[in-house]
Tab-separated table of C-alpha atoms in Angstrom:
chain	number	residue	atom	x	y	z
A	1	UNK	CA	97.320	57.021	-16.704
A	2	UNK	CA	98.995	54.121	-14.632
A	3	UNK	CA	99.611	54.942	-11.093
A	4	UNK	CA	103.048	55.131	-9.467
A	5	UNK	CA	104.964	53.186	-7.232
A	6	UNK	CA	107.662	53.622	-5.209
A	7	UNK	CA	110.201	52.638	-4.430
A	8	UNK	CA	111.025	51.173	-7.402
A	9	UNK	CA	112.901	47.752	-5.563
A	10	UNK	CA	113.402	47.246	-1.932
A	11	UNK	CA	116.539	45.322	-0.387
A	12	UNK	CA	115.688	43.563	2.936
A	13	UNK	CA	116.954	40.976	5.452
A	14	UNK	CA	114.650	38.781	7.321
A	15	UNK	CA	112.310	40.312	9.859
A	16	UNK	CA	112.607	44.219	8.872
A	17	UNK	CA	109.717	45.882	7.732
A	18	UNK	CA	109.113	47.599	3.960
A	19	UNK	CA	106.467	50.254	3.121
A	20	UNK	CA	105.414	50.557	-0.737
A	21	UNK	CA	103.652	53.254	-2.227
A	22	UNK	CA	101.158	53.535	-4.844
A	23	UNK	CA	99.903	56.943	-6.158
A	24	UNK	CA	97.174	58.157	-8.579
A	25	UNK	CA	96.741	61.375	-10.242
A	26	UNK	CA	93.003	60.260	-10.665
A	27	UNK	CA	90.270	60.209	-8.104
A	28	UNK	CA	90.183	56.782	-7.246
A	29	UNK	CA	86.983	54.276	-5.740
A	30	UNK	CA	89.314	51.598	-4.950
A	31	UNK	CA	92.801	50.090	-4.503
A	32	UNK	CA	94.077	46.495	-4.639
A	33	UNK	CA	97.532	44.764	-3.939
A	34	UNK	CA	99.151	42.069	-5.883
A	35	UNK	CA	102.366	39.876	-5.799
A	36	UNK	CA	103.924	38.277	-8.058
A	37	UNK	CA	106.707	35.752	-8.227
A	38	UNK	CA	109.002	35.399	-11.115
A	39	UNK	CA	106.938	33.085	-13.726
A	40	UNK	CA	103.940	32.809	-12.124
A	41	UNK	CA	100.514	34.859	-11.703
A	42	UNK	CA	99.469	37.673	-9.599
A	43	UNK	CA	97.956	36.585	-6.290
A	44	UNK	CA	95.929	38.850	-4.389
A	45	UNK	CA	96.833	40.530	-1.286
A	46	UNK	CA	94.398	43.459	-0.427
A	47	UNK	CA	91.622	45.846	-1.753
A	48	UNK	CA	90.624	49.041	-0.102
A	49	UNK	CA	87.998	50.815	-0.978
A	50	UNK	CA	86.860	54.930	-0.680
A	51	UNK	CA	85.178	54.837	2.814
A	52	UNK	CA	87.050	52.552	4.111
A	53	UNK	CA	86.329	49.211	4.079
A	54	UNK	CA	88.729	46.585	3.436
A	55	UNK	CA	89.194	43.095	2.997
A	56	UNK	CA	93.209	41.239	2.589
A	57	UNK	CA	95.451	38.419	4.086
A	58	UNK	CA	95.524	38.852	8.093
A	59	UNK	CA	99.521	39.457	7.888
A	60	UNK	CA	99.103	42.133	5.330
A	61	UNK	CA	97.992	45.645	6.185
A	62	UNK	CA	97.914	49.088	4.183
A	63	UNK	CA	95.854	52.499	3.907
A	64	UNK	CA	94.091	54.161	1.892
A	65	UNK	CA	94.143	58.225	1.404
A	66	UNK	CA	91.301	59.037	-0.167
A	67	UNK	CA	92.424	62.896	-0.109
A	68	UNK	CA	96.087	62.465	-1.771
A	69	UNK	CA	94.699	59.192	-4.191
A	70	UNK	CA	97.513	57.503	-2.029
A	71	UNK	CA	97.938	54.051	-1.119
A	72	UNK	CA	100.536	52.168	0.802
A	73	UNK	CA	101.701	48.293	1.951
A	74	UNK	CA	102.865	47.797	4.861
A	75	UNK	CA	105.031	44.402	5.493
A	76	UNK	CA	106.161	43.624	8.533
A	77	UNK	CA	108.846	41.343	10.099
A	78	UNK	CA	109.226	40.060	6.547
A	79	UNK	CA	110.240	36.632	5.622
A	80	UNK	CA	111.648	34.948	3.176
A	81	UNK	CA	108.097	33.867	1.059
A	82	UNK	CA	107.670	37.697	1.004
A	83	UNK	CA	110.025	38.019	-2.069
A	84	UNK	CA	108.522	38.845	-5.558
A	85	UNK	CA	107.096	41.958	-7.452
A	86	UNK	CA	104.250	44.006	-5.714
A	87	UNK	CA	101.591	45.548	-7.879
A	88	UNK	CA	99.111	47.997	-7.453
A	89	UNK	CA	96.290	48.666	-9.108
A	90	UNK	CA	93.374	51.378	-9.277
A	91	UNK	CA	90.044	51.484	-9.933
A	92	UNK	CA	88.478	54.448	-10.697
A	93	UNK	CA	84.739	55.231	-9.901
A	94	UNK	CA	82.113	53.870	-12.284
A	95	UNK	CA	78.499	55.222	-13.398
A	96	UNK	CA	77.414	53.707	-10.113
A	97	UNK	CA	80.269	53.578	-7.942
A	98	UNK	CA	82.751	50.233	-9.301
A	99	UNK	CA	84.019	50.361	-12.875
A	100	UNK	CA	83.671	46.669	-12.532
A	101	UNK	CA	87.486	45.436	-11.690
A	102	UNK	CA	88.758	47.399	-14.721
A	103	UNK	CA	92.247	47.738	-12.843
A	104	UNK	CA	94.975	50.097	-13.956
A	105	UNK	CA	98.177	48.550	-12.732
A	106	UNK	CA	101.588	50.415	-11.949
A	107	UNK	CA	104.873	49.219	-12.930
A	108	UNK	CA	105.678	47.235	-10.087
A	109	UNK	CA	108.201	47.483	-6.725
A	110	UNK	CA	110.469	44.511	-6.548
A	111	UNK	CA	111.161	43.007	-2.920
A	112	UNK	CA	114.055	40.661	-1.663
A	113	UNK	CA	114.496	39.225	1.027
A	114	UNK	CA	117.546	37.365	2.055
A	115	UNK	CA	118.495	35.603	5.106
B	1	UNK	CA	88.323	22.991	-8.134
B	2	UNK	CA	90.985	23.551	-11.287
B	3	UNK	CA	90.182	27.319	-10.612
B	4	UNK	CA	91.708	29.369	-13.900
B	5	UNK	CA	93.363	27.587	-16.287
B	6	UNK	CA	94.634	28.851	-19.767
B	7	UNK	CA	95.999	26.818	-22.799
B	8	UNK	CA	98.161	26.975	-24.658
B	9	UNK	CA	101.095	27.781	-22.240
B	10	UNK	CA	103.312	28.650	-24.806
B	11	UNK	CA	102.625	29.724	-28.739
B	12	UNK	CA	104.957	31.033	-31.429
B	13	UNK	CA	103.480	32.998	-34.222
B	14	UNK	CA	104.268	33.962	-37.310
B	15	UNK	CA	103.423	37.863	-38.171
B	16	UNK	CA	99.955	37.963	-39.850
B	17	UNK	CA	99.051	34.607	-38.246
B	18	UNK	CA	95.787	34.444	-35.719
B	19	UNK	CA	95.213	32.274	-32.706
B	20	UNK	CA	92.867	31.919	-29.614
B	21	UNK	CA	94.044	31.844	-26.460
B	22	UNK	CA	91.818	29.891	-24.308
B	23	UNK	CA	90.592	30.723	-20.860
B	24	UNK	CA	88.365	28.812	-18.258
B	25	UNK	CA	87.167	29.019	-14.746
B	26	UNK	CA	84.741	26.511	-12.709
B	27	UNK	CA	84.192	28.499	-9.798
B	28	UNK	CA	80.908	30.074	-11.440
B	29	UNK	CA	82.686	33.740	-11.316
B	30	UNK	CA	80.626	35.779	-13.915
B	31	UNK	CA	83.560	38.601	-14.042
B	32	UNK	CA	86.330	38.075	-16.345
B	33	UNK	CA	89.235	39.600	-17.580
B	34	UNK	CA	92.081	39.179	-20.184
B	35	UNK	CA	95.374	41.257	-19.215
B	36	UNK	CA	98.696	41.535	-21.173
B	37	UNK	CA	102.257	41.766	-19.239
B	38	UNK	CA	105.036	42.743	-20.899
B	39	UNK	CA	108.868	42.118	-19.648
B	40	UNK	CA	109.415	43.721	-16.500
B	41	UNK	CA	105.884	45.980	-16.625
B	42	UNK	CA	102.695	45.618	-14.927
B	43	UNK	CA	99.004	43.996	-16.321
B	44	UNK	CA	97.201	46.037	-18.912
B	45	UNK	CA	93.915	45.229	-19.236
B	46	UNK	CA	92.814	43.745	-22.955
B	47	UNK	CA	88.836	43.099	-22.229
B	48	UNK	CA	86.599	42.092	-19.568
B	49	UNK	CA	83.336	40.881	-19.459
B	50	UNK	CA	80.310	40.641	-16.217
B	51	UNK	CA	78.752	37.938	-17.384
B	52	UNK	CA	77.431	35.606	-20.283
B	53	UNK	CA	77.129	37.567	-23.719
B	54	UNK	CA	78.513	41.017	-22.023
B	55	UNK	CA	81.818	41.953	-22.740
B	56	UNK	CA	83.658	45.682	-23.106
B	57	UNK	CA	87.034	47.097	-24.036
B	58	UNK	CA	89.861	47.808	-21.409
B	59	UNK	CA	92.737	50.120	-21.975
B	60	UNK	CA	94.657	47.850	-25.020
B	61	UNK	CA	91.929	46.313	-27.120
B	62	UNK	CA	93.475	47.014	-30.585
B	63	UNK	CA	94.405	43.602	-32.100
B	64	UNK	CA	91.914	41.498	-29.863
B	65	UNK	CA	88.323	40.127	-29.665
B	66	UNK	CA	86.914	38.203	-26.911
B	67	UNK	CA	83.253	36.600	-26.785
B	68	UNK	CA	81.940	34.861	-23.600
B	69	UNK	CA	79.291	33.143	-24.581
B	70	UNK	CA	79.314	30.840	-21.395
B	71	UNK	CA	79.864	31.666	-17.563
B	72	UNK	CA	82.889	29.218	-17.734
B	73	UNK	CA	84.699	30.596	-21.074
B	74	UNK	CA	86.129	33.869	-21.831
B	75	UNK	CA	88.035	33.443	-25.412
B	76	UNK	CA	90.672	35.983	-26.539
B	77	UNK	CA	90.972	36.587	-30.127
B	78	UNK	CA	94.493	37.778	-32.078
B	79	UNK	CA	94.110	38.279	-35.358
B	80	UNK	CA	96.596	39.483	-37.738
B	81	UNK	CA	99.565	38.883	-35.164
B	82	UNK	CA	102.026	41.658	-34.812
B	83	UNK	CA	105.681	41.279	-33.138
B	84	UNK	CA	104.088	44.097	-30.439
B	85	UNK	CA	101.764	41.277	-29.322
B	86	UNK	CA	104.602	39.746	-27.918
B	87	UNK	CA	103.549	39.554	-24.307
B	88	UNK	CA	102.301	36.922	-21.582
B	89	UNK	CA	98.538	36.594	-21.546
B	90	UNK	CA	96.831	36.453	-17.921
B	91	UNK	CA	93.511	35.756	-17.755
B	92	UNK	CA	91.712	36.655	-14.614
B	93	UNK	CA	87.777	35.783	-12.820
B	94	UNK	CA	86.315	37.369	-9.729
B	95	UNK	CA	83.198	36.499	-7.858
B	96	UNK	CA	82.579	39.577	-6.308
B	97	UNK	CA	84.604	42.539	-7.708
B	98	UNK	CA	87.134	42.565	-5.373
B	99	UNK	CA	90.005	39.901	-5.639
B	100	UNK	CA	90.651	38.348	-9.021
B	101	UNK	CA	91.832	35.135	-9.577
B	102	UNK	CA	94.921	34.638	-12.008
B	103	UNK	CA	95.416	31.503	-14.492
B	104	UNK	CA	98.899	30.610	-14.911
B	105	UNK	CA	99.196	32.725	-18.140
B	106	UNK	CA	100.296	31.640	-21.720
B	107	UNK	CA	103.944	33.191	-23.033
B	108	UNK	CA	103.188	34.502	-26.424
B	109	UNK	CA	106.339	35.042	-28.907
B	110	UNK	CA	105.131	36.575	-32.808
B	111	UNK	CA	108.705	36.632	-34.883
């Protein structure tokens, strides 16, 4: 079951900030943040992984819940190179901890930024 | 480094028709993956494999085969094309099972 994502799209002007969600109604081992801009391929963001170690793009920061199987994206004095379609996607725990990258993605929160 | 690339970019099939979409990496990444994205939805994951000769089903695999028999190439298999494989094809490689690296994808029409 793909995990969920709100909001849905997200409406901002240069330099405010944007939280996206991501939830799973599966126990989860790790979590990892994509955008995408129209007609080209996902580029990686973020992962964070149960326990807490994490590993993403210095201007880019987000949590993890392990409790809730929650997940959120922070962005920050957003700019205009922010724009595109956010993805997460979860992993859930393997016979010895990873499931190898097999990612389940959710449907996607669209962000624009204008001027 | 060329990184990911995928040919072709763009294929029209005919229903019952069979192609390969073709998928390389030179960054010596042994995992690989082949995702579908449909209009305005996120990746679903066709197959992946963790190295040379190992591959395993993802959540679509009906309609596809994949072999890797090389680090570098990763192969996806349609046969029998149905207008439901309609779709852009991503193929993905990671060195480490954390980030995955995206080719540019190859747009996918079956009329």
């Amino acid at each position: 079951q793909q995990p969920v994502q709100s909001p849905q799209a997200v409406i901002l002007r240069e330099g405010e900030d944007a939280v996206i969600n991501c939830s799973s109604s599966k126990a989860l081992y790790s979590v990892h943040w994509y955008r995408q801009k129209h007609g080209e391929a996902p580029v990686f963001l973020m992962i964070l992984l149960k326990g807490g170690e994490q590993k993403g793009h210095e201007k880019i920061s987000a949590s993890f819940n392990e409790k809730k199987q929650q997940s959120s994206l922070y962005l920050t004095a957003s700019q205009l190179s922010y724009s595109g379609t956010y993805f997460c996607g979860t992993e859930t725990p393997g016979a010895g901890g990873t499931s190898y990258g097999k990612l389940t993605f959710g449907q996607g929160t669209i962000l624009t930024v204008h001027p | 480094n060329a990184g990911v690339t995928q040919t072709p970019k763009f294929r029209i099939l005919k229903i019952g028709q069979s192609m390969t979409l073709q998928c390389a990496q030179d960054m010596n990444h042994n995992y690989m993956y082949w995702y579908r994205q449909d209009p305005g939805m996120g990746l679903k994951l066709i197959y992946y494999s963790v190295g040379a000769g190992i591959t395993d089903k993802g959540e679509v695999p009906n309609g596809y085969n994949v072999s890797r028999s090389t680090t570098e190439d990763f192969p996806l298999r349609l046969e029998l094309a149905a207008p439901s494989q309609t779709s852009v094809y991503f193929c993905a490689s990671s060195p480490t099972l954390w980030e995955q690296y995206f080719g540019p994808g190859t747009r996918l029409t079956v009329t």
